[in-house]
Short mmCIF file of C-alpha atoms and ligand atoms in Angstrom, two decimals:
data_model
loop_
_atom_site.label_atom_id
_atom_site.label_comp_id
_atom_site.label_asym_id
_atom_site.label_seq_id
_atom_site.Cartn_x
_atom_site.Cartn_y
_atom_site.Cartn_z
CA MET Y 58 6.60 16.15 -13.98
CA SER Y 59 8.54 16.24 -11.05
CA THR Y 60 8.01 20.13 -10.90
CA LEU Y 61 4.20 19.33 -10.06
CA MET Y 62 5.32 18.59 -6.58
CA PRO Y 63 6.54 21.42 -4.17
CA ASN Y 64 10.22 21.00 -3.61
CA PRO Y 65 11.22 22.14 -0.19
CA THR Y 66 13.99 19.59 -0.09
CA GLU Y 67 15.89 21.80 -3.18
CA ALA Y 68 17.39 24.38 -0.45
CA SER Y 69 18.70 21.90 1.67
CA ARG Y 70 19.95 19.44 -1.33
CA ALA Y 71 22.04 22.54 -2.59
CA THR Y 72 23.66 22.81 0.93
CA ASN Y 73 24.02 19.19 1.50
CA THR Y 74 25.85 18.71 -1.50
CA ALA Y 75 28.51 21.14 0.13
CA HIS Y 76 29.01 18.53 3.02
CA LYS Y 77 31.77 16.02 3.44
CA GLY Y 78 30.87 12.51 4.82
CA PRO Y 79 27.52 11.24 5.75
CA GLN Y 80 24.81 13.77 4.37
CA THR Y 81 22.58 13.66 7.57
CA GLY Y 82 20.65 16.87 6.24
CA VAL Y 83 19.36 15.38 2.90
CA GLU Y 84 15.43 14.91 3.21
CA HIS Y 85 14.04 11.35 2.91
CA ALA Y 86 10.31 11.05 2.24
CA ALA Y 87 7.53 8.71 2.82
CA VAL Y 88 4.29 7.96 0.65
CA VAL Y 89 1.66 6.52 2.94
CA GLY Y 90 -2.06 5.40 2.31
CA LEU Y 91 -4.32 7.36 4.97
CA GLN Y 92 -7.46 5.11 4.33
CA TRP Y 93 -8.37 1.82 3.58
CA GLY Y 94 -5.90 1.45 0.54
CA ASP Y 95 -5.85 2.37 -3.25
CA GLU Y 96 -5.93 6.01 -2.51
CA GLY Y 97 -3.25 6.77 -5.73
CA LYS Y 98 -0.03 5.75 -3.88
CA GLY Y 99 1.18 4.05 -7.21
CA LYS Y 100 0.76 7.53 -8.91
CA ILE Y 101 2.15 9.77 -6.26
CA VAL Y 102 5.41 7.52 -5.86
CA ASP Y 103 5.97 7.81 -9.53
CA LEU Y 104 5.40 11.74 -9.62
CA LEU Y 105 7.90 12.04 -6.84
CA ALA Y 106 10.52 9.32 -7.92
CA PRO Y 107 12.61 11.92 -9.94
CA ASP Y 108 13.27 13.61 -6.60
CA PHE Y 109 14.76 10.90 -5.31
CA ASP Y 110 17.56 8.30 -5.74
CA LEU Y 111 15.78 4.92 -4.35
CA VAL Y 112 12.20 4.07 -3.80
CA ILE Y 113 11.61 1.20 -0.85
CA ARG Y 114 8.74 -1.15 -0.33
CA TYR Y 115 8.65 -1.79 3.32
CA ASN Y 116 5.69 -3.71 3.91
CA GLY Y 117 3.14 -6.10 2.25
CA GLY Y 118 3.57 -8.16 -0.84
CA ALA Y 119 1.74 -9.12 -3.73
CA ASN Y 120 -1.61 -7.90 -1.69
CA ALA Y 121 -0.58 -4.59 -2.97
CA GLY Y 122 -1.89 -3.28 -6.29
CA HIS Y 123 -0.44 0.13 -7.25
CA SER Y 124 -1.39 1.75 -10.37
CA VAL Y 125 0.80 4.03 -12.60
CA GLN Y 126 -0.49 5.70 -15.97
CA VAL Y 127 2.00 7.36 -18.23
CA GLY Y 128 0.16 8.45 -21.22
CA ASP Y 129 -2.09 5.64 -22.33
CA ASP Y 130 0.26 3.14 -20.80
CA ARG Y 131 -0.95 1.75 -17.89
CA TYR Y 132 1.24 -0.65 -15.21
CA ALA Y 133 -0.09 -2.35 -12.20
CA LEU Y 134 2.69 -3.02 -9.70
CA HIS Y 135 2.22 -5.40 -7.13
CA GLN Y 136 5.59 -6.23 -5.56
CA VAL Y 137 7.83 -4.19 -7.62
CA PRO Y 138 8.27 -0.35 -6.41
CA SER Y 139 6.45 1.75 -8.47
CA GLY Y 140 9.92 4.03 -8.92
CA ILE Y 141 11.09 0.94 -11.51
CA LEU Y 142 9.54 2.93 -14.21
CA TYR Y 143 13.09 5.27 -14.12
CA PRO Y 144 15.80 3.34 -14.77
CA ASP Y 145 18.31 5.09 -13.08
CA LYS Y 146 16.33 4.70 -9.51
CA HIS Y 147 17.41 1.64 -7.57
CA SER Y 148 13.98 -0.26 -6.24
CA VAL Y 149 14.10 -2.04 -3.30
CA LEU Y 150 11.72 -4.48 -1.09
CA GLY Y 151 12.51 -4.29 2.11
CA ASN Y 152 13.08 -6.93 4.81
CA GLY Y 153 9.46 -6.09 5.83
CA VAL Y 154 7.70 -7.28 2.59
CA VAL Y 155 6.72 -10.67 2.12
CA VAL Y 156 8.04 -11.90 -1.30
CA ASP Y 157 6.13 -14.53 -3.64
CA PRO Y 158 9.16 -14.93 -5.51
CA GLY Y 159 7.06 -16.89 -8.78
CA ALA Y 160 4.48 -13.94 -8.98
CA LEU Y 161 7.43 -11.17 -8.59
CA LEU Y 162 9.57 -13.13 -11.31
CA GLY Y 163 6.42 -12.78 -13.56
CA GLU Y 164 5.95 -9.75 -12.87
CA ILE Y 165 9.65 -8.67 -13.63
CA GLU Y 166 9.06 -10.53 -17.03
CA GLY Y 167 5.82 -8.68 -17.65
CA LEU Y 168 7.78 -5.16 -16.74
CA ARG Y 169 10.98 -6.25 -19.47
CA ARG Y 170 8.33 -7.03 -22.13
CA ARG Y 171 6.93 -3.80 -22.07
CA GLY Y 172 10.83 -2.45 -22.10
CA VAL Y 173 11.10 -1.10 -18.28
CA ARG Y 174 14.48 -2.12 -17.10
CA VAL Y 175 14.49 -4.57 -14.39
CA GLU Y 176 18.35 -5.41 -13.30
CA ASP Y 177 20.50 -4.63 -10.53
CA ASN Y 178 18.66 -1.61 -10.22
CA LEU Y 179 16.12 -4.10 -8.47
CA ARG Y 180 17.27 -4.85 -4.96
CA ILE Y 181 15.44 -7.49 -2.37
CA SER Y 182 16.33 -8.19 1.26
CA ASP Y 183 17.63 -11.27 1.99
CA ARG Y 184 15.87 -11.13 5.17
CA ALA Y 185 12.60 -10.54 3.52
CA HIS Y 186 9.97 -13.59 4.22
CA VAL Y 187 8.95 -16.05 1.14
CA VAL Y 188 5.39 -16.67 0.44
CA PHE Y 189 4.66 -20.39 -0.62
CA PRO Y 190 1.65 -22.14 -2.08
CA TYR Y 191 0.78 -23.39 1.37
CA HIS Y 192 0.36 -19.83 2.66
CA GLN Y 193 -1.98 -19.03 0.09
CA ALA Y 194 -3.80 -22.37 0.51
CA GLU Y 195 -3.89 -21.41 4.24
CA ASP Y 196 -5.13 -18.03 3.59
CA LEU Y 197 -8.36 -19.03 1.80
CA LEU Y 198 -9.18 -22.21 4.01
CA ARG Y 199 -8.66 -19.90 7.19
CA GLU Y 200 -11.46 -17.68 5.76
CA GLN Y 201 -13.49 -20.31 4.75
CA ALA Y 202 -13.18 -21.98 8.40
CA ILE Y 203 -13.91 -19.16 10.11
CA ASN Y 204 -16.58 -18.42 8.16
CA HIS Y 205 -18.05 -22.01 8.24
CA ALA Y 206 -17.67 -22.12 12.14
CA ARG Y 207 -19.41 -18.71 12.99
CA GLY Y 208 -22.27 -19.11 10.46
CA GLY Y 209 -21.75 -15.97 8.80
CA ASP Y 210 -20.03 -14.19 6.46
CA SER Y 211 -17.85 -11.79 8.65
CA VAL Y 212 -14.41 -12.79 7.21
CA ILE Y 213 -11.86 -10.38 6.57
CA GLY Y 214 -12.06 -10.81 3.02
CA THR Y 215 -8.30 -11.00 1.95
CA THR Y 216 -6.57 -10.79 -1.13
CA GLY Y 217 -5.67 -14.52 -1.18
CA ARG Y 218 -2.22 -13.69 -1.46
CA GLY Y 219 -0.73 -15.77 1.61
CA ILE Y 220 -0.05 -12.68 3.35
CA GLY Y 221 -1.20 -13.38 6.54
CA PRO Y 222 -0.07 -16.96 6.97
CA CYS Y 223 3.52 -15.89 6.04
CA TYR Y 224 3.37 -13.23 8.48
CA ALA Y 225 2.44 -15.60 11.26
CA ASP Y 226 5.00 -18.03 9.92
CA LYS Y 227 7.66 -14.77 10.61
CA ALA Y 228 6.45 -14.59 14.02
CA LEU Y 229 6.48 -18.48 14.61
CA ARG Y 230 10.00 -18.30 13.44
CA SER Y 231 10.68 -21.88 12.98
CA THR Y 232 8.03 -22.31 10.08
CA ALA Y 233 9.75 -19.57 8.25
CA VAL Y 234 11.68 -19.17 5.17
CA ARG Y 235 13.69 -15.83 4.46
CA VAL Y 236 14.70 -15.00 0.49
CA GLY Y 237 18.35 -15.45 1.42
CA GLU Y 238 17.57 -18.79 2.16
CA LEU Y 239 16.36 -19.53 -1.45
CA LEU Y 240 20.12 -19.68 -2.04
CA ASP Y 241 21.08 -22.52 -0.68
CA PRO Y 242 19.42 -25.65 -2.23
CA ASP Y 243 20.22 -28.10 0.70
CA ARG Y 244 19.53 -26.06 3.49
CA LEU Y 245 16.27 -25.14 1.31
CA ALA Y 246 15.36 -28.74 0.97
CA GLU Y 247 15.86 -29.84 4.76
CA LYS Y 248 13.96 -26.63 6.00
CA LEU Y 249 11.13 -27.74 3.98
CA ARG Y 250 10.85 -31.20 4.59
CA TYR Y 251 10.04 -30.61 8.33
CA ILE Y 252 8.11 -27.41 7.63
CA VAL Y 253 5.93 -29.07 4.76
CA SER Y 254 5.15 -31.92 7.61
CA VAL Y 255 4.04 -29.42 10.10
CA LYS Y 256 1.44 -27.58 7.52
CA GLU Y 257 0.24 -30.60 5.73
CA VAL Y 258 -1.29 -31.17 9.43
CA VAL Y 259 -2.73 -27.81 9.49
CA LEU Y 260 -4.13 -27.77 6.19
CA ALA Y 261 -5.47 -31.26 5.93
CA ALA Y 262 -7.49 -30.31 9.03
CA LEU Y 263 -8.80 -26.81 7.60
CA ALA Y 264 -9.72 -28.55 4.47
CA LYS Y 265 -11.47 -31.16 6.39
CA GLN Y 266 -13.29 -28.46 8.30
CA CYS Y 267 -14.08 -26.72 4.89
CA GLY Y 268 -15.67 -30.03 3.51
CA GLN Y 269 -12.54 -30.40 1.04
CA SER Y 270 -10.34 -32.66 -0.40
CA PHE Y 271 -6.55 -32.14 0.30
CA GLU Y 272 -3.47 -32.88 -1.95
CA PRO Y 273 -0.31 -33.45 -0.07
CA ILE Y 274 2.41 -31.55 -0.96
CA ASP Y 275 5.75 -32.59 -2.51
CA ALA Y 276 8.51 -31.13 -0.12
CA ALA Y 277 11.32 -31.88 -2.32
CA GLN Y 278 9.74 -30.76 -5.47
CA LEU Y 279 8.76 -27.11 -3.97
CA ALA Y 280 12.24 -26.86 -2.64
CA LYS Y 281 13.66 -27.54 -6.22
CA GLN Y 282 11.07 -25.16 -7.60
CA TYR Y 283 11.80 -22.32 -4.79
CA GLY Y 284 15.64 -23.03 -5.67
CA ALA Y 285 15.21 -22.28 -8.69
CA TYR Y 286 13.39 -19.24 -7.90
CA GLY Y 287 16.18 -18.26 -5.83
CA GLN Y 288 18.77 -18.63 -8.53
CA ALA Y 289 16.77 -16.64 -10.99
CA LEU Y 290 16.60 -13.87 -8.32
CA ARG Y 291 20.07 -13.87 -6.95
CA PRO Y 292 21.52 -11.11 -8.95
CA HIS Y 293 18.75 -9.22 -6.80
CA ILE Y 294 19.24 -10.44 -3.43
CA THR Y 295 21.14 -8.34 -1.12
CA ASN Y 296 21.33 -6.77 2.59
CA THR Y 297 19.25 -3.75 1.97
CA ALA Y 298 19.52 -2.43 5.42
CA THR Y 299 23.43 -2.07 4.76
CA LEU Y 300 22.39 -0.87 0.93
CA LEU Y 301 20.24 1.93 2.29
CA HIS Y 302 22.34 2.95 5.12
CA ASP Y 303 25.26 3.27 2.69
CA SER Y 304 23.17 5.26 0.24
CA ILE Y 305 22.03 7.57 3.35
CA ASP Y 306 25.81 8.13 3.93
CA ALA Y 307 26.68 8.84 0.40
CA GLY Y 308 23.79 11.39 0.45
CA ARG Y 309 21.22 10.12 -1.97
CA ARG Y 310 17.64 10.35 -1.60
CA LEU Y 311 15.02 7.64 -0.17
CA LEU Y 312 11.21 7.50 -1.25
CA PHE Y 313 9.62 4.78 0.86
CA GLU Y 314 6.43 3.56 -0.86
CA GLY Y 315 3.79 2.10 1.67
CA ALA Y 316 1.63 -0.36 0.48
CA ASN Y 317 -1.92 -1.17 1.81
CA ALA Y 318 -2.58 1.68 4.36
CA THR Y 319 -2.95 3.24 7.46
CA LEU Y 320 -6.25 1.68 8.46
CA LEU Y 321 -5.15 -1.87 7.27
CA ASP Y 322 -2.16 -1.41 9.81
CA ILE Y 323 -1.81 -4.48 11.91
CA ASP Y 324 -1.79 -2.48 15.05
CA HIS Y 325 -3.21 1.09 14.50
CA GLY Y 326 -5.88 -0.02 12.04
CA THR Y 327 -9.36 -1.42 12.15
CA TYR Y 328 -8.21 -4.75 14.05
CA PRO Y 329 -9.05 -7.35 13.20
CA PHE Y 330 -9.78 -6.19 9.55
CA VAL Y 331 -6.89 -5.19 8.76
CA THR Y 332 -3.86 -6.76 6.92
CA SER Y 333 -0.65 -8.36 8.96
CA SER Y 334 1.97 -5.58 8.31
CA ASN Y 335 2.50 -2.02 9.85
CA CYS Y 336 1.39 -0.02 6.74
CA SER Y 337 1.64 3.00 8.48
CA SER Y 338 4.68 4.84 8.30
CA LEU Y 339 5.55 3.45 11.42
CA GLY Y 340 6.69 0.05 9.68
CA ILE Y 341 9.43 1.83 8.11
CA GLY Y 342 12.04 1.53 10.76
CA THR Y 343 11.40 -2.48 11.14
CA GLY Y 344 10.77 -2.82 7.49
CA THR Y 345 13.94 -1.40 6.15
CA GLY Y 346 16.36 -0.98 8.95
CA VAL Y 347 16.14 3.00 8.29
CA PRO Y 348 15.18 4.58 11.87
CA GLY Y 349 12.35 7.11 11.75
CA ARG Y 350 14.82 10.33 12.29
CA ASN Y 351 15.68 10.07 9.00
CA LEU Y 352 12.23 10.84 7.65
CA ALA Y 353 11.58 14.51 6.57
CA ARG Y 354 8.43 14.52 4.79
CA VAL Y 355 5.75 11.99 5.15
CA LEU Y 356 3.24 12.46 2.38
CA GLY Y 357 -0.55 11.18 3.38
CA VAL Y 358 -2.33 10.17 0.30
CA VAL Y 359 -6.06 10.65 0.73
CA LYS Y 360 -8.68 9.92 -1.82
CA ALA Y 361 -11.34 12.70 -2.36
CA TYR Y 362 -14.04 9.81 -0.76
CA ALA Y 363 -13.68 6.53 1.00
CA THR Y 364 -13.20 2.84 -0.33
CA ARG Y 365 -12.71 -0.41 1.10
CA VAL Y 366 -12.21 -3.72 -0.19
CA GLY Y 367 -13.00 -6.79 1.64
CA GLY Y 368 -14.77 -7.02 5.19
CA GLY Y 369 -14.69 -4.69 8.11
CA PRO Y 370 -16.65 -1.44 9.37
CA MET Y 371 -16.78 1.34 6.84
CA PRO Y 372 -19.03 4.10 8.62
CA THR Y 373 -19.73 6.50 5.67
CA GLU Y 374 -20.23 3.45 3.40
CA LEU Y 375 -23.00 4.54 0.59
CA ASP Y 376 -25.19 1.41 -0.25
CA ASP Y 377 -27.25 3.21 -2.72
CA GLN Y 378 -27.18 5.23 -6.04
CA THR Y 379 -24.39 7.91 -4.94
CA GLY Y 380 -22.09 4.82 -4.21
CA GLU Y 381 -22.94 3.20 -7.20
CA ARG Y 382 -22.12 6.68 -9.34
CA ILE Y 383 -18.71 6.96 -7.25
CA ARG Y 384 -17.95 3.22 -7.85
CA LYS Y 385 -18.25 3.98 -11.80
CA ALA Y 386 -16.82 7.13 -12.12
CA GLY Y 387 -13.85 6.36 -10.01
CA ASN Y 388 -13.36 2.91 -11.62
CA GLU Y 389 -13.52 1.56 -8.13
CA PHE Y 390 -12.35 -2.17 -8.68
CA GLY Y 391 -9.43 -3.85 -7.18
CA THR Y 392 -6.30 -3.50 -9.11
CA THR Y 393 -5.01 -7.00 -7.66
CA THR Y 394 -8.28 -8.93 -7.34
CA GLY Y 395 -10.70 -7.05 -9.37
CA ARG Y 396 -13.39 -7.24 -6.56
CA PRO Y 397 -15.79 -4.01 -6.61
CA ARG Y 398 -14.57 -1.45 -4.19
CA ARG Y 399 -17.22 -0.46 -1.21
CA CYS Y 400 -17.57 3.15 -1.72
CA GLY Y 401 -18.39 6.34 0.52
CA TRP Y 402 -18.15 9.79 1.33
CA LEU Y 403 -14.71 11.32 2.81
CA ASP Y 404 -14.56 10.33 6.48
CA LEU Y 405 -12.43 12.83 7.91
CA VAL Y 406 -12.54 11.54 11.66
CA ALA Y 407 -10.54 8.44 10.12
CA VAL Y 408 -8.36 10.60 8.16
CA LYS Y 409 -7.20 12.93 11.08
CA TYR Y 410 -6.45 9.82 13.13
CA THR Y 411 -4.14 8.24 10.67
CA ALA Y 412 -2.50 11.63 9.51
CA ARG Y 413 -1.51 11.80 13.04
CA ILE Y 414 -0.56 7.66 13.29
CA SER Y 415 1.42 8.15 10.06
CA GLY Y 416 3.06 11.72 10.88
CA ALA Y 417 1.62 13.20 7.52
CA THR Y 418 3.34 16.35 6.89
CA GLU Y 419 1.22 17.09 4.20
CA LEU Y 420 -1.79 15.48 2.04
CA CYS Y 421 -1.92 14.49 -1.35
CA LEU Y 422 -5.72 14.49 -2.40
CA THR Y 423 -6.35 12.14 -5.17
CA LEU Y 424 -9.05 11.60 -7.42
CA LEU Y 425 -11.05 15.09 -6.80
CA ASP Y 426 -12.18 14.78 -10.37
CA VAL Y 427 -14.46 11.79 -9.64
CA LEU Y 428 -17.03 13.99 -7.42
CA SER Y 429 -17.60 16.33 -10.35
CA GLY Y 430 -21.54 16.32 -10.65
CA LEU Y 431 -22.16 15.21 -7.09
CA ASP Y 432 -24.43 17.62 -5.30
CA PRO Y 433 -24.18 18.33 -2.11
CA LEU Y 434 -20.75 16.68 -0.83
CA LYS Y 435 -20.45 15.23 2.16
CA LEU Y 436 -17.56 15.10 4.64
CA CYS Y 437 -18.11 12.86 7.85
CA VAL Y 438 -16.45 15.15 10.94
CA GLY Y 439 -17.35 13.32 13.81
CA TYR Y 440 -19.15 9.94 14.97
CA ARG Y 441 -22.07 8.97 17.13
CA VAL Y 442 -22.52 5.72 18.64
CA GLY Y 443 -25.80 5.07 20.80
CA GLY Y 444 -26.94 8.63 20.33
CA GLN Y 445 -24.03 9.82 21.67
CA ALA Y 446 -20.89 11.90 20.18
CA ILE Y 447 -17.82 9.92 20.70
CA ASP Y 448 -14.24 11.35 20.62
CA GLY Y 449 -12.06 10.54 17.83
CA PHE Y 450 -11.78 7.06 16.17
CA PRO Y 451 -12.62 3.91 18.20
CA SER Y 452 -10.02 1.01 18.98
CA ASP Y 453 -12.67 -1.30 18.65
CA ALA Y 454 -13.79 -2.47 15.32
CA ALA Y 455 -17.03 -3.47 17.09
CA VAL Y 456 -17.69 0.13 18.39
CA LEU Y 457 -16.75 1.52 14.65
CA ALA Y 458 -19.13 -0.68 13.24
CA GLU Y 459 -22.20 1.09 15.40
CA ALA Y 460 -20.72 4.80 14.51
CA GLU Y 461 -22.87 6.96 12.68
CA PRO Y 462 -21.33 9.37 10.62
CA VAL Y 463 -21.96 12.91 11.65
CA TYR Y 464 -22.03 15.12 8.10
CA GLU Y 465 -21.15 18.38 6.92
CA GLN Y 466 -22.73 18.94 3.95
CA MET Y 467 -20.98 21.57 0.98
CA PRO Y 468 -21.81 22.51 -2.19
CA GLY Y 469 -20.67 20.09 -5.41
CA PHE Y 470 -18.99 21.60 -8.34
CA SER Y 471 -20.57 20.23 -11.70
CA GLU Y 472 -17.43 21.34 -14.09
CA PRO Y 473 -15.23 18.50 -15.19
CA ILE Y 474 -11.78 19.49 -13.64
CA THR Y 475 -9.56 16.73 -15.55
CA ASP Y 476 -7.60 19.20 -17.33
CA CYS Y 477 -7.01 21.79 -14.49
CA THR Y 478 -3.29 22.46 -14.63
CA SER Y 479 -3.53 24.71 -11.72
CA ILE Y 480 -4.63 25.54 -8.39
CA ASP Y 481 -6.48 28.88 -9.66
CA ARG Y 482 -8.46 27.00 -12.26
CA LEU Y 483 -10.14 24.45 -10.05
CA PRO Y 484 -13.98 25.61 -9.44
CA PRO Y 485 -14.52 27.43 -6.04
CA ASN Y 486 -16.45 24.84 -4.75
CA ALA Y 487 -13.74 22.13 -5.26
CA MET Y 488 -11.20 24.37 -3.64
CA ALA Y 489 -13.81 24.91 -0.79
CA TYR Y 490 -14.03 21.01 -0.53
CA VAL Y 491 -10.04 21.04 -0.22
CA ARG Y 492 -9.62 23.57 2.26
CA ARG Y 493 -12.44 22.12 4.65
CA ILE Y 494 -10.30 18.88 4.42
CA GLU Y 495 -6.74 20.17 5.47
CA GLU Y 496 -8.48 22.65 7.94
CA HIS Y 497 -10.38 19.56 9.70
CA VAL Y 498 -7.41 17.31 9.41
CA GLY Y 499 -4.75 20.25 10.26
CA VAL Y 500 -2.39 19.03 7.47
CA PRO Y 501 -1.92 21.06 4.47
CA VAL Y 502 -3.25 19.68 1.02
CA ARG Y 503 0.03 19.98 -1.32
CA MET Y 504 -1.32 18.12 -4.26
CA ILE Y 505 -4.39 17.37 -5.59
CA GLY Y 506 -4.93 14.59 -8.30
CA VAL Y 507 -7.52 15.26 -11.42
CA GLY Y 508 -6.92 12.04 -13.39
CA PRO Y 509 -5.13 8.78 -13.30
CA ARG Y 510 -2.13 10.37 -15.71
CA ARG Y 511 1.36 11.62 -14.27
CA ASP Y 512 0.22 15.08 -15.83
CA GLN Y 513 -3.08 14.91 -13.84
CA ALA Y 514 -2.03 16.34 -10.63
CA ILE Y 515 -2.03 19.95 -9.48
CA HIS Y 516 0.45 21.84 -6.95
CA ALA Y 517 -1.70 23.23 -4.28
P1 LIG C 628 -2.68 2.49 -4.60
O1 LIG C 628 -3.02 1.06 -4.25
O2 LIG C 628 -2.82 3.38 -3.71
O3 LIG C 628 -1.46 2.61 -5.38
O4 LIG C 628 -3.96 2.87 -5.86
P2 LIG C 628 -4.54 1.85 -6.95
O5 LIG C 628 -3.81 2.10 -8.11
O6 LIG C 628 -5.13 0.93 -6.38
O7 LIG C 628 -6.24 2.79 -7.00
C1 LIG C 628 -5.85 3.97 -7.49
C2 LIG C 628 -6.79 4.17 -9.07
O8 LIG C 628 -7.10 5.54 -8.92
C3 LIG C 628 -5.88 3.65 -9.98
O9 LIG C 628 -6.76 3.31 -11.13
C4 LIG C 628 -5.18 5.25 -10.49
O10 LIG C 628 -5.07 4.93 -11.89
C5 LIG C 628 -6.25 6.12 -10.30
N1 LIG C 628 -6.09 7.19 -9.88
C6 LIG C 628 -4.92 7.69 -9.34
N2 LIG C 628 -5.41 9.20 -9.07
C7 LIG C 628 -5.99 9.34 -9.62
C8 LIG C 628 -6.92 10.81 -10.15
O11 LIG C 628 -6.52 11.63 -9.24
N3 LIG C 628 -8.04 10.65 -10.53
C9 LIG C 628 -8.57 9.75 -11.27
N4 LIG C 628 -9.40 9.63 -11.91
N5 LIG C 628 -8.02 8.47 -10.99
C10 LIG C 628 -7.07 8.43 -10.36
P1 LIG C 629 -2.93 -0.99 -1.94
O1 LIG C 629 -1.40 -1.13 -1.64
C1 LIG C 629 -6.82 -2.51 -0.69
C2 LIG C 629 -7.14 -5.45 2.30
C3 LIG C 629 -7.87 -6.71 1.60
C4 LIG C 629 -8.62 -7.01 3.03
C5 LIG C 629 -7.57 -6.89 4.31
C6 LIG C 629 -6.64 -8.36 4.59
O2 LIG C 629 -3.18 -1.62 -3.41
O3 LIG C 629 -3.63 -0.01 -1.31
P2 LIG C 629 -4.57 -9.48 3.24
O4 LIG C 629 -4.69 -10.26 1.82
O5 LIG C 629 -3.69 -8.32 3.15
O6 LIG C 629 -4.42 -10.14 4.37
O7 LIG C 629 -5.94 -8.82 3.19
O8 LIG C 629 -6.87 -5.90 3.57
N1 LIG C 629 -6.13 -4.76 1.41
C7 LIG C 629 -5.84 -4.09 0.46
N2 LIG C 629 -7.15 -3.34 0.08
N3 LIG C 629 -5.66 -1.84 -1.03
C8 LIG C 629 -4.50 -2.49 -0.92
O9 LIG C 629 -3.25 -2.75 -0.95
C9 LIG C 629 -4.84 -3.86 0.07
N4 LIG C 629 -4.03 -4.74 0.90
C10 LIG C 629 -4.68 -5.31 1.69
O10 LIG C 629 -8.68 -6.26 1.06
O11 LIG C 629 -9.64 -6.50 3.51
MG1 LIG C 630 -4.24 -0.51 -4.92
#
């Protein structure tokens, strides 16, 4: 399966093995979503992993849901990197990740029950931040409180996993707990004692505004529970920045796995309808300690159409039969929350923008099979606001909400393509669609997904 992808690294790898000392010429790569998530990053990481030694998550947490399908076996990974199915690879949670330790232990247990090896091959940064139940409570209450105060439903529509409040605490510092601190029971108990006293004030006020009752938090019990999680995770916890630097020096190959996606990036996405981390490839440096100069390849994953979960503008959204058809054919229901995903035509204005932000060197076009039977196909190649064409992708979500897509129509293809194993077996209209995408975005399409399984991918 590793042969499905082009392998420009082979030549340099052969040269590198002759090097002595740090292997600076080894090519490391990243897989990053270029839309609003769920582009099929898990599958691409799973396909690429055999060519790498470590797979590293650098952002997000349990808000991610990455599916990997091996034959009829389907895995939904949330916090564990998608490389875990290869027992000889290291799977790493970098310092930029927010870890929900209870959920992570559940995920590890679920994988072990299915025969997946999760031992010293999983490493967790001692600098990563810990998500507590009060973060999840605050996540849900904040959305309700804002909604209530606005008198509308223009909320972000978070996954409710406590992601935003945990990253907020990271920025606030004094109310944050890092994974390494779970290992010292006394320090943890003391910290949670005063953190919980502050959280209770905030949560009680939010609950009151939402007309809900508030259950006080037992800080000592929480410290006991999270201290136990820390002990259970102890064998995995380490200084991952050192691990990654040592690995680079030893000539090992690193594959970074983006969670969420570039349009959800807190700085460069459709703010405020974003998540709370830098999920573009720009987050790799801060989220792992590995500087960007080490990155040779950035694989931008693009779904052949558009989807979005939660609130926020989506110019090409189809609130009609075609949207419903795409949702059904693509099984577009959230891997994490089960929510139906909003569906629409592929937005090339957005993808051209995100390919630049994430520095995509190649594109992986996934779920092309879902478009089979739709005729014509539409591609958004521009926006008009107030009747005027605008340049590029707006930075203000309110402007994006006003944007009317300018479409180019292309003839569709009716043949099912899920059994296509080579590029020359793709219908000409499907191929023309792929070529138009790379032409507009200015980045070559190197892989095309024609089904969820590992083997349903073709090298372009
Ligand atoms: P991720 O969050 O980017 O990893 O994507 P998800 O796993 O949340 O969602 C992608 C969905 O599409 C999953 O159900 C995958 O199994 C599925 N998938 C991935 N690639 C393809 C493809 O090429 N064709 C089809 N039909 N499904 C795919
Ligand atoms: P993967 O890695 C799709 C969306 C949520 C919400 C917004 C903020 O599977 O592609 P958060 O809980 O992060 O505060 O929610 O971001 N979101 C995702 N949408 N796929 C994801 O991850 C997402 N991660 C966050 O739906 O709109
Ligand atoms: Mg997903």
